[in-house]
PDB file of C-alpha atoms in Angstrom:
ATOM      1  CA  UNK K1030       2.333 -15.928  -4.315  1.00 93.00           C
ATOM      2  CA  UNK K1031       1.502 -13.889  -7.388  1.00 95.00           C
ATOM      3  CA  UNK K1032       4.541 -12.061  -8.696  1.00 96.00           C
ATOM      4  CA  UNK K1033       3.942  -8.599 -10.116  1.00 97.00           C
ATOM      5  CA  UNK K1034       6.342  -7.280 -12.752  1.00 98.00           C
ATOM      6  CA  UNK K1035       6.247  -3.623 -13.718  1.00 98.00           C
ATOM      7  CA  UNK K1036       7.999  -2.146 -16.696  1.00 94.00           C
ATOM      8  CA  UNK K1037       9.883  -0.073 -17.373  1.00 96.00           C
ATOM      9  CA  UNK K1038      11.569   0.645 -14.073  1.00 96.00           C
ATOM     10  CA  UNK K1039      12.031   4.277 -15.038  1.00 97.00           C
ATOM     11  CA  UNK K1040      10.471   6.528 -17.656  1.00 96.00           C
ATOM     12  CA  UNK K1041      12.010   9.890 -18.492  1.00 95.00           C
ATOM     13  CA  UNK K1042       9.431  12.155 -20.073  1.00 95.00           C
ATOM     14  CA  UNK K1043       8.641  15.804 -20.572  1.00 94.00           C
ATOM     15  CA  UNK K1044       5.647  17.636 -19.112  1.00 94.00           C
ATOM     16  CA  UNK K1045       2.734  17.380 -21.522  1.00 94.00           C
ATOM     17  CA  UNK K1046       3.817  13.978 -22.821  1.00 95.00           C
ATOM     18  CA  UNK K1047       1.760  10.836 -22.468  1.00 95.00           C
ATOM     19  CA  UNK K1048       3.053   7.597 -20.963  1.00 96.00           C
ATOM     20  CA  UNK K1049       1.992   3.981 -20.703  1.00 97.00           C
ATOM     21  CA  UNK K1050       3.081   1.865 -17.756  1.00 98.00           C
ATOM     22  CA  UNK K1051       2.898  -1.904 -17.818  1.00 98.00           C
ATOM     23  CA  UNK K1052       2.112  -4.416 -15.085  1.00 98.00           C
ATOM     24  CA  UNK K1053       2.237  -8.155 -15.601  1.00 98.00           C
ATOM     25  CA  UNK K1054       1.101 -10.777 -13.104  1.00 98.00           C
ATOM     26  CA  UNK K1055       2.454 -14.316 -12.851  1.00 97.00           C
ATOM     27  CA  UNK K1056      -1.081 -15.727 -12.634  1.00 97.00           C
ATOM     28  CA  UNK K1057      -4.400 -14.392 -13.743  1.00 97.00           C
ATOM     29  CA  UNK K1058      -5.989 -11.920 -11.353  1.00 97.00           C
ATOM     30  CA  UNK K1059      -9.086 -11.189 -13.422  1.00 97.00           C
ATOM     31  CA  UNK K1060      -9.699  -7.473 -13.046  1.00 97.00           C
ATOM     32  CA  UNK K1061      -8.635  -7.384  -9.411  1.00 97.00           C
ATOM     33  CA  UNK K1062      -5.847  -4.904  -9.896  1.00 98.00           C
ATOM     34  CA  UNK K1063      -5.196  -1.444  -8.518  1.00 98.00           C
ATOM     35  CA  UNK K1064      -2.754   1.322  -9.370  1.00 98.00           C
ATOM     36  CA  UNK K1065      -1.258   3.733  -6.848  1.00 98.00           C
ATOM     37  CA  UNK K1066       0.776   6.899  -7.154  1.00 98.00           C
ATOM     38  CA  UNK K1067       3.456   7.738  -4.611  1.00 96.00           C
ATOM     39  CA  UNK K1068       5.186  11.077  -4.666  1.00 94.00           C
ATOM     40  CA  UNK K1069       8.375  11.575  -2.695  1.00 88.00           C
ATOM     41  CA  UNK K1070       7.867  11.261   1.035  1.00 86.00           C
ATOM     42  CA  UNK K1071       4.139  10.751   0.739  1.00 92.00           C
ATOM     43  CA  UNK K1072       1.777   7.853   1.202  1.00 93.00           C
ATOM     44  CA  UNK K1073       0.554   5.990  -1.858  1.00 95.00           C
ATOM     45  CA  UNK K1074      -2.670   7.303  -3.329  1.00 97.00           C
ATOM     46  CA  UNK K1075      -5.207   5.065  -5.031  1.00 98.00           C
ATOM     47  CA  UNK K1076      -5.637   5.948  -8.698  1.00 98.00           C
ATOM     48  CA  UNK K1077      -7.384   2.985 -10.286  1.00 98.00           C
ATOM     49  CA  UNK K1078      -9.186  -0.081  -8.962  1.00 98.00           C
ATOM     50  CA  UNK K1079     -10.829  -3.026 -10.688  1.00 97.00           C
ATOM     51  CA  UNK K1080      -8.220  -2.477 -13.406  1.00 98.00           C
ATOM     52  CA  UNK K1081     -10.008   0.428 -15.041  1.00 98.00           C
ATOM     53  CA  UNK K1082     -12.159   2.358 -12.565  1.00 98.00           C
ATOM     54  CA  UNK K1083     -10.799   5.726 -11.492  1.00 98.00           C
ATOM     55  CA  UNK K1084     -10.888   6.396  -7.780  1.00 97.00           C
ATOM     56  CA  UNK K1085     -12.756   9.389  -6.441  1.00 95.00           C
ATOM     57  CA  UNK K1086     -11.141  12.660  -7.425  1.00 95.00           C
ATOM     58  CA  UNK K1087      -8.675  11.174  -9.895  1.00 97.00           C
ATOM     59  CA  UNK K1088      -8.426  13.204 -13.130  1.00 97.00           C
ATOM     60  CA  UNK K1089      -9.527  11.702 -16.417  1.00 97.00           C
ATOM     61  CA  UNK K1090      -5.969  11.855 -17.751  1.00 97.00           C
ATOM     62  CA  UNK K1091      -5.339   8.674 -15.770  1.00 98.00           C
ATOM     63  CA  UNK K1092      -6.766   5.536 -17.313  1.00 98.00           C
ATOM     64  CA  UNK K1093      -6.304   1.864 -16.656  1.00 98.00           C
ATOM     65  CA  UNK K1094      -6.918  -1.156 -18.840  1.00 98.00           C
ATOM     66  CA  UNK K1095      -6.316  -4.862 -19.051  1.00 98.00           C
ATOM     67  CA  UNK K1096      -7.413  -8.089 -17.451  1.00 98.00           C
ATOM     68  CA  UNK K1097      -5.995 -11.489 -16.690  1.00 97.00           C
ATOM     69  CA  UNK K1098      -2.243 -11.031 -16.540  1.00 98.00           C
ATOM     70  CA  UNK K1099      -1.550  -7.885 -18.572  1.00 98.00           C
ATOM     71  CA  UNK K1100      -2.431  -4.402 -17.396  1.00 98.00           C
ATOM     72  CA  UNK K1101      -1.570  -0.843 -18.346  1.00 98.00           C
ATOM     73  CA  UNK K1102      -1.829   2.562 -16.772  1.00 98.00           C
ATOM     74  CA  UNK K1103      -1.903   5.430 -19.218  1.00 98.00           C
ATOM     75  CA  UNK K1104      -1.318   9.026 -18.230  1.00 97.00           C
ATOM     76  CA  UNK K1105      -1.987  11.669 -20.849  1.00 96.00           C
ATOM     77  CA  UNK K1106      -0.692  15.217 -20.725  1.00 94.00           C
ATOM     78  CA  UNK K1107       1.710  14.744 -17.824  1.00 95.00           C
ATOM     79  CA  UNK K1108       1.630  17.517 -15.267  1.00 95.00           C
ATOM     80  CA  UNK K1109       4.297  18.340 -12.702  1.00 92.00           C
ATOM     81  CA  UNK K1110       2.332  16.596  -9.954  1.00 94.00           C
ATOM     82  CA  UNK K1111       2.366  13.369 -11.957  1.00 96.00           C
ATOM     83  CA  UNK K1112       6.109  12.805 -11.675  1.00 95.00           C
ATOM     84  CA  UNK K1113       6.110  10.047  -9.109  1.00 96.00           C
ATOM     85  CA  UNK K1114       6.440   6.318  -8.615  1.00 97.00           C
ATOM     86  CA  UNK K1115       3.524   4.162  -9.697  1.00 98.00           C
ATOM     87  CA  UNK K1116       2.730   0.772  -8.213  1.00 98.00           C
ATOM     88  CA  UNK K1117       0.317  -1.901  -9.306  1.00 98.00           C
ATOM     89  CA  UNK K1118      -1.196  -4.291  -6.787  1.00 98.00           C
ATOM     90  CA  UNK K1119      -3.312  -7.400  -7.138  1.00 97.00           C
ATOM     91  CA  UNK K1120      -6.052  -8.208  -4.665  1.00 95.00           C
ATOM     92  CA  UNK K1121      -7.318 -11.364  -6.304  1.00 94.00           C
ATOM     93  CA  UNK K1122      -5.547 -13.782  -3.994  1.00 91.00           C
ATOM     94  CA  UNK K1123      -3.619 -13.757  -0.762  1.00 85.00           C
ATOM     95  CA  UNK K1124      -0.984 -12.632  -0.120  1.00 89.00           C
ATOM     96  CA  UNK K1125      -1.792  -9.350  -1.768  1.00 91.00           C
ATOM     97  CA  UNK K1126       1.269  -8.322  -3.751  1.00 94.00           C
ATOM     98  CA  UNK K1127       2.653  -5.144  -5.240  1.00 97.00           C
ATOM     99  CA  UNK K1128       4.787  -4.550  -8.272  1.00 97.00           C
ATOM    100  CA  UNK K1129       8.225  -3.067  -7.883  1.00 96.00           C
ATOM    101  CA  UNK K1130       7.130   0.295  -9.218  1.00 97.00           C
ATOM    102  CA  UNK K1131       7.747   2.487 -12.238  1.00 97.00           C
ATOM    103  CA  UNK K1132       9.335   5.851 -11.640  1.00 97.00           C
ATOM    104  CA  UNK K1133       8.153   8.586 -13.972  1.00 97.00           C
ATOM    105  CA  UNK K1134      10.767  11.311 -13.955  1.00 95.00           C
ATOM    106  CA  UNK K1135      11.259  14.588 -15.717  1.00 91.00           C
ATOM    107  CA  UNK K1136      13.480  14.364 -18.778  1.00 89.00           C
TER     108      UNK K1136
ATOM    109  CA  UNK W 842     -13.518  13.032   4.965  1.00 91.00           C
ATOM    110  CA  UNK W 843     -11.957   9.601   5.219  1.00 94.00           C
ATOM    111  CA  UNK W 844      -8.718   9.876   7.128  1.00 94.00           C
ATOM    112  CA  UNK W 845      -6.074   7.705   8.762  1.00 97.00           C
ATOM    113  CA  UNK W 846      -3.381   9.045  11.074  1.00 96.00           C
ATOM    114  CA  UNK W 847      -0.565   6.920  12.421  1.00 95.00           C
ATOM    115  CA  UNK W 848       1.230   7.556  15.673  1.00 94.00           C
ATOM    116  CA  UNK W 849       4.866   8.483  15.687  1.00 92.00           C
ATOM    117  CA  UNK W 850       7.356   5.709  15.112  1.00 93.00           C
ATOM    118  CA  UNK W 851      10.799   5.938  16.503  1.00 95.00           C
ATOM    119  CA  UNK W 852      14.313   4.664  16.898  1.00 97.00           C
ATOM    120  CA  UNK W 853      14.665   1.419  18.794  1.00 97.00           C
ATOM    121  CA  UNK W 854      17.428  -1.093  19.346  1.00 97.00           C
ATOM    122  CA  UNK W 855      17.392  -4.618  17.961  1.00 97.00           C
ATOM    123  CA  UNK W 856      15.334  -6.870  20.181  1.00 97.00           C
ATOM    124  CA  UNK W 857      13.188  -4.058  21.515  1.00 97.00           C
ATOM    125  CA  UNK W 858       9.470  -3.495  21.062  1.00 97.00           C
ATOM    126  CA  UNK W 859       7.332  -0.697  19.675  1.00 98.00           C
ATOM    127  CA  UNK W 860       3.604  -0.185  19.321  1.00 98.00           C
ATOM    128  CA  UNK W 861       2.102   1.717  16.428  1.00 98.00           C
ATOM    129  CA  UNK W 862      -1.408   3.036  16.338  1.00 98.00           C
ATOM    130  CA  UNK W 863      -3.628   4.345  13.572  1.00 98.00           C
ATOM    131  CA  UNK W 864      -6.631   6.573  14.213  1.00 98.00           C
ATOM    132  CA  UNK W 865      -9.455   6.386  11.696  1.00 97.00           C
ATOM    133  CA  UNK W 866     -12.146   8.934  10.963  1.00 96.00           C
ATOM    134  CA  UNK W 867     -14.763   9.683   8.344  1.00 96.00           C
ATOM    135  CA  UNK W 868     -16.014   6.140   7.826  1.00 96.00           C
ATOM    136  CA  UNK W 869     -17.522   3.225   9.727  1.00 97.00           C
ATOM    137  CA  UNK W 870     -14.274   1.733  10.949  1.00 97.00           C
ATOM    138  CA  UNK W 871     -15.851  -1.451  12.257  1.00 96.00           C
ATOM    139  CA  UNK W 872     -17.088  -2.426   8.770  1.00 96.00           C
ATOM    140  CA  UNK W 873     -13.681  -2.677   7.160  1.00 96.00           C
ATOM    141  CA  UNK W 874     -10.570  -4.779   6.897  1.00 96.00           C
ATOM    142  CA  UNK W 875      -7.510  -2.846   7.982  1.00 97.00           C
ATOM    143  CA  UNK W 876      -3.945  -3.565   6.967  1.00 97.00           C
ATOM    144  CA  UNK W 877      -0.423  -2.541   7.878  1.00 98.00           C
ATOM    145  CA  UNK W 878       1.948  -2.155   4.928  1.00 97.00           C
ATOM    146  CA  UNK W 879       5.611  -1.221   5.134  1.00 97.00           C
ATOM    147  CA  UNK W 880       8.214   0.256   2.859  1.00 96.00           C
ATOM    148  CA  UNK W 881      11.893  -0.179   3.608  1.00 96.00           C
ATOM    149  CA  UNK W 882      14.093   2.794   2.652  1.00 93.00           C
ATOM    150  CA  UNK W 883      14.259   3.065  -1.114  1.00 91.00           C
ATOM    151  CA  UNK W 884      12.225  -0.106  -1.603  1.00 92.00           C
ATOM    152  CA  UNK W 885       8.746  -1.112  -2.632  1.00 92.00           C
ATOM    153  CA  UNK W 886       5.593  -1.877  -0.689  1.00 94.00           C
ATOM    154  CA  UNK W 887       4.971  -5.047   1.288  1.00 95.00           C
ATOM    155  CA  UNK W 888       1.999  -5.996   3.378  1.00 93.00           C
ATOM    156  CA  UNK W 889       2.698  -6.811   6.987  1.00 96.00           C
ATOM    157  CA  UNK W 890      -0.586  -7.813   8.571  1.00 96.00           C
ATOM    158  CA  UNK W 891      -4.305  -7.426   8.251  1.00 96.00           C
ATOM    159  CA  UNK W 892      -7.283  -7.719  10.550  1.00 97.00           C
ATOM    160  CA  UNK W 893     -10.873  -8.284   9.538  1.00 96.00           C
ATOM    161  CA  UNK W 894     -13.823  -6.394  10.927  1.00 93.00           C
ATOM    162  CA  UNK W 895     -14.490  -9.310  13.254  1.00 92.00           C
ATOM    163  CA  UNK W 896     -10.900  -9.665  14.374  1.00 94.00           C
ATOM    164  CA  UNK W 897      -9.480 -12.389  12.132  1.00 96.00           C
ATOM    165  CA  UNK W 898      -5.801 -11.733  11.594  1.00 96.00           C
ATOM    166  CA  UNK W 899      -3.069 -12.720   9.192  1.00 95.00           C
ATOM    167  CA  UNK W 900       0.639 -11.971   9.055  1.00 95.00           C
ATOM    168  CA  UNK W 901       3.481 -11.996   6.584  1.00 94.00           C
ATOM    169  CA  UNK W 902       5.924 -14.808   7.295  1.00 94.00           C
ATOM    170  CA  UNK W 903       8.632 -12.263   8.056  1.00 95.00           C
ATOM    171  CA  UNK W 904       6.752 -10.952  11.101  1.00 97.00           C
ATOM    172  CA  UNK W 905       4.716 -13.945  12.197  1.00 97.00           C
ATOM    173  CA  UNK W 906       5.194 -14.649  15.889  1.00 97.00           C
ATOM    174  CA  UNK W 907       6.749 -11.231  16.521  1.00 98.00           C
ATOM    175  CA  UNK W 908       4.039  -8.742  15.502  1.00 98.00           C
ATOM    176  CA  UNK W 909       0.479  -8.553  16.766  1.00 98.00           C
ATOM    177  CA  UNK W 910      -2.253  -6.604  15.018  1.00 98.00           C
ATOM    178  CA  UNK W 911      -5.358  -5.530  16.892  1.00 98.00           C
ATOM    179  CA  UNK W 912      -8.195  -3.080  16.650  1.00 97.00           C
ATOM    180  CA  UNK W 913     -10.562  -1.210  18.910  1.00 97.00           C
ATOM    181  CA  UNK W 914     -13.723  -0.562  16.964  1.00 96.00           C
ATOM    182  CA  UNK W 915     -15.141   1.614  19.745  1.00 96.00           C
ATOM    183  CA  UNK W 916     -12.112   3.891  19.497  1.00 96.00           C
ATOM    184  CA  UNK W 917     -11.802   3.645  15.698  1.00 97.00           C
ATOM    185  CA  UNK W 918      -8.218   2.589  16.154  1.00 97.00           C
ATOM    186  CA  UNK W 919      -5.837   0.055  14.703  1.00 98.00           C
ATOM    187  CA  UNK W 920      -2.673  -1.139  16.403  1.00 98.00           C
ATOM    188  CA  UNK W 921       0.521  -2.987  15.592  1.00 98.00           C
ATOM    189  CA  UNK W 922       2.566  -4.348  18.460  1.00 98.00           C
ATOM    190  CA  UNK W 923       6.052  -5.067  17.167  1.00 98.00           C
ATOM    191  CA  UNK W 924       8.313  -7.261  19.300  1.00 98.00           C
ATOM    192  CA  UNK W 925      11.817  -8.626  18.832  1.00 98.00           C
ATOM    193  CA  UNK W 926      12.534  -5.959  16.269  1.00 98.00           C
ATOM    194  CA  UNK W 927      15.460  -6.436  13.917  1.00 97.00           C
ATOM    195  CA  UNK W 928      17.244  -4.098  11.550  1.00 97.00           C
ATOM    196  CA  UNK W 929      15.248  -5.660   8.718  1.00 97.00           C
ATOM    197  CA  UNK W 930      12.091  -4.158  10.212  1.00 98.00           C
ATOM    198  CA  UNK W 931      13.351  -0.647   9.520  1.00 98.00           C
ATOM    199  CA  UNK W 932      10.738   0.909   7.291  1.00 97.00           C
ATOM    200  CA  UNK W 933       7.952   3.411   6.949  1.00 97.00           C
ATOM    201  CA  UNK W 934       4.793   1.741   8.197  1.00 98.00           C
ATOM    202  CA  UNK W 935       1.459   2.658   6.658  1.00 98.00           C
ATOM    203  CA  UNK W 936      -1.975   1.734   7.864  1.00 98.00           C
ATOM    204  CA  UNK W 937      -4.570   1.398   5.136  1.00 98.00           C
ATOM    205  CA  UNK W 938      -8.232   0.580   4.818  1.00 97.00           C
ATOM    206  CA  UNK W 939      -8.641  -2.581   2.813  1.00 94.00           C
ATOM    207  CA  UNK W 940      -7.556  -6.178   2.789  1.00 92.00           C
ATOM    208  CA  UNK W 941      -8.343  -9.492   1.094  1.00 89.00           C
ATOM    209  CA  UNK W 942     -10.239  -8.910  -2.118  1.00 90.00           C
ATOM    210  CA  UNK W 943     -10.183  -5.145  -1.774  1.00 92.00           C
ATOM    211  CA  UNK W 944      -7.828  -2.356  -2.764  1.00 96.00           C
ATOM    212  CA  UNK W 945      -6.223  -0.037  -0.213  1.00 97.00           C
ATOM    213  CA  UNK W 946      -7.803   3.354   0.227  1.00 96.00           C
ATOM    214  CA  UNK W 947      -7.030   5.557   1.997  1.00 96.00           C
ATOM    215  CA  UNK W 948      -3.565   5.223   3.445  1.00 97.00           C
ATOM    216  CA  UNK W 949      -2.204   6.921   6.516  1.00 97.00           C
ATOM    217  CA  UNK W 950       0.689   9.314   6.134  1.00 96.00           C
ATOM    218  CA  UNK W 951       3.170   6.696   7.276  1.00 96.00           C
ATOM    219  CA  UNK W 952       5.428   6.495  10.299  1.00 97.00           C
ATOM    220  CA  UNK W 953       9.135   5.727  10.276  1.00 97.00           C
ATOM    221  CA  UNK W 954      10.481   2.943  12.430  1.00 98.00           C
ATOM    222  CA  UNK W 955      14.255   2.665  12.641  1.00 98.00           C
ATOM    223  CA  UNK W 956      15.831  -0.340  14.285  1.00 98.00           C
ATOM    224  CA  UNK W 957      19.484   0.276  14.958  1.00 97.00           C
ATOM    225  CA  UNK W 958      22.007  -0.282  17.688  1.00 95.00           C
TER     226      UNK W 958
END
């Protein structure tokens, strides 16, 4: 099973700031990585797939990069709706696995 | 608009059974893998089971032999029959379009299953 490690666990930032979230996989997954956003009490929402492709309707302030075992999600100009938990997920091999999440909270 | 809606979960006792359903709309349901994913209170996301468009199924070890996933392509519906429930199965259960080799999108709103005596 591929282990997904996200860091940091929590980021405290101010609205308007930019942040970079990290996701590391225990084995290479190529570009088969997705990022999801989950706000409190809601279902996860797909942000990024294939490591760097924004899903439909996702603003350009969200960007993904990386391949192999190291990936990042960058959010520029944080808005109130962006304070949430972010998960990465690999779909390169079964079982599909998720990272433990990074919580982006208001400072 | 692509949409998934789960049925209500509920409170059940250990050892009891519960069946979840997920109604799909806005896409050709029969063309897609579908997956159940759960999230225990305050925890992360873990896949539970998936079913291919043709009916091939797979289960997480933690539910194998107790849960049964199925689909009705004519009714655009996905199901999860959960038997011999334990307190460790307490979670919000999400249905999602996607599976092996594919990301999950969209997700249903989630349904809470509480297993408690």
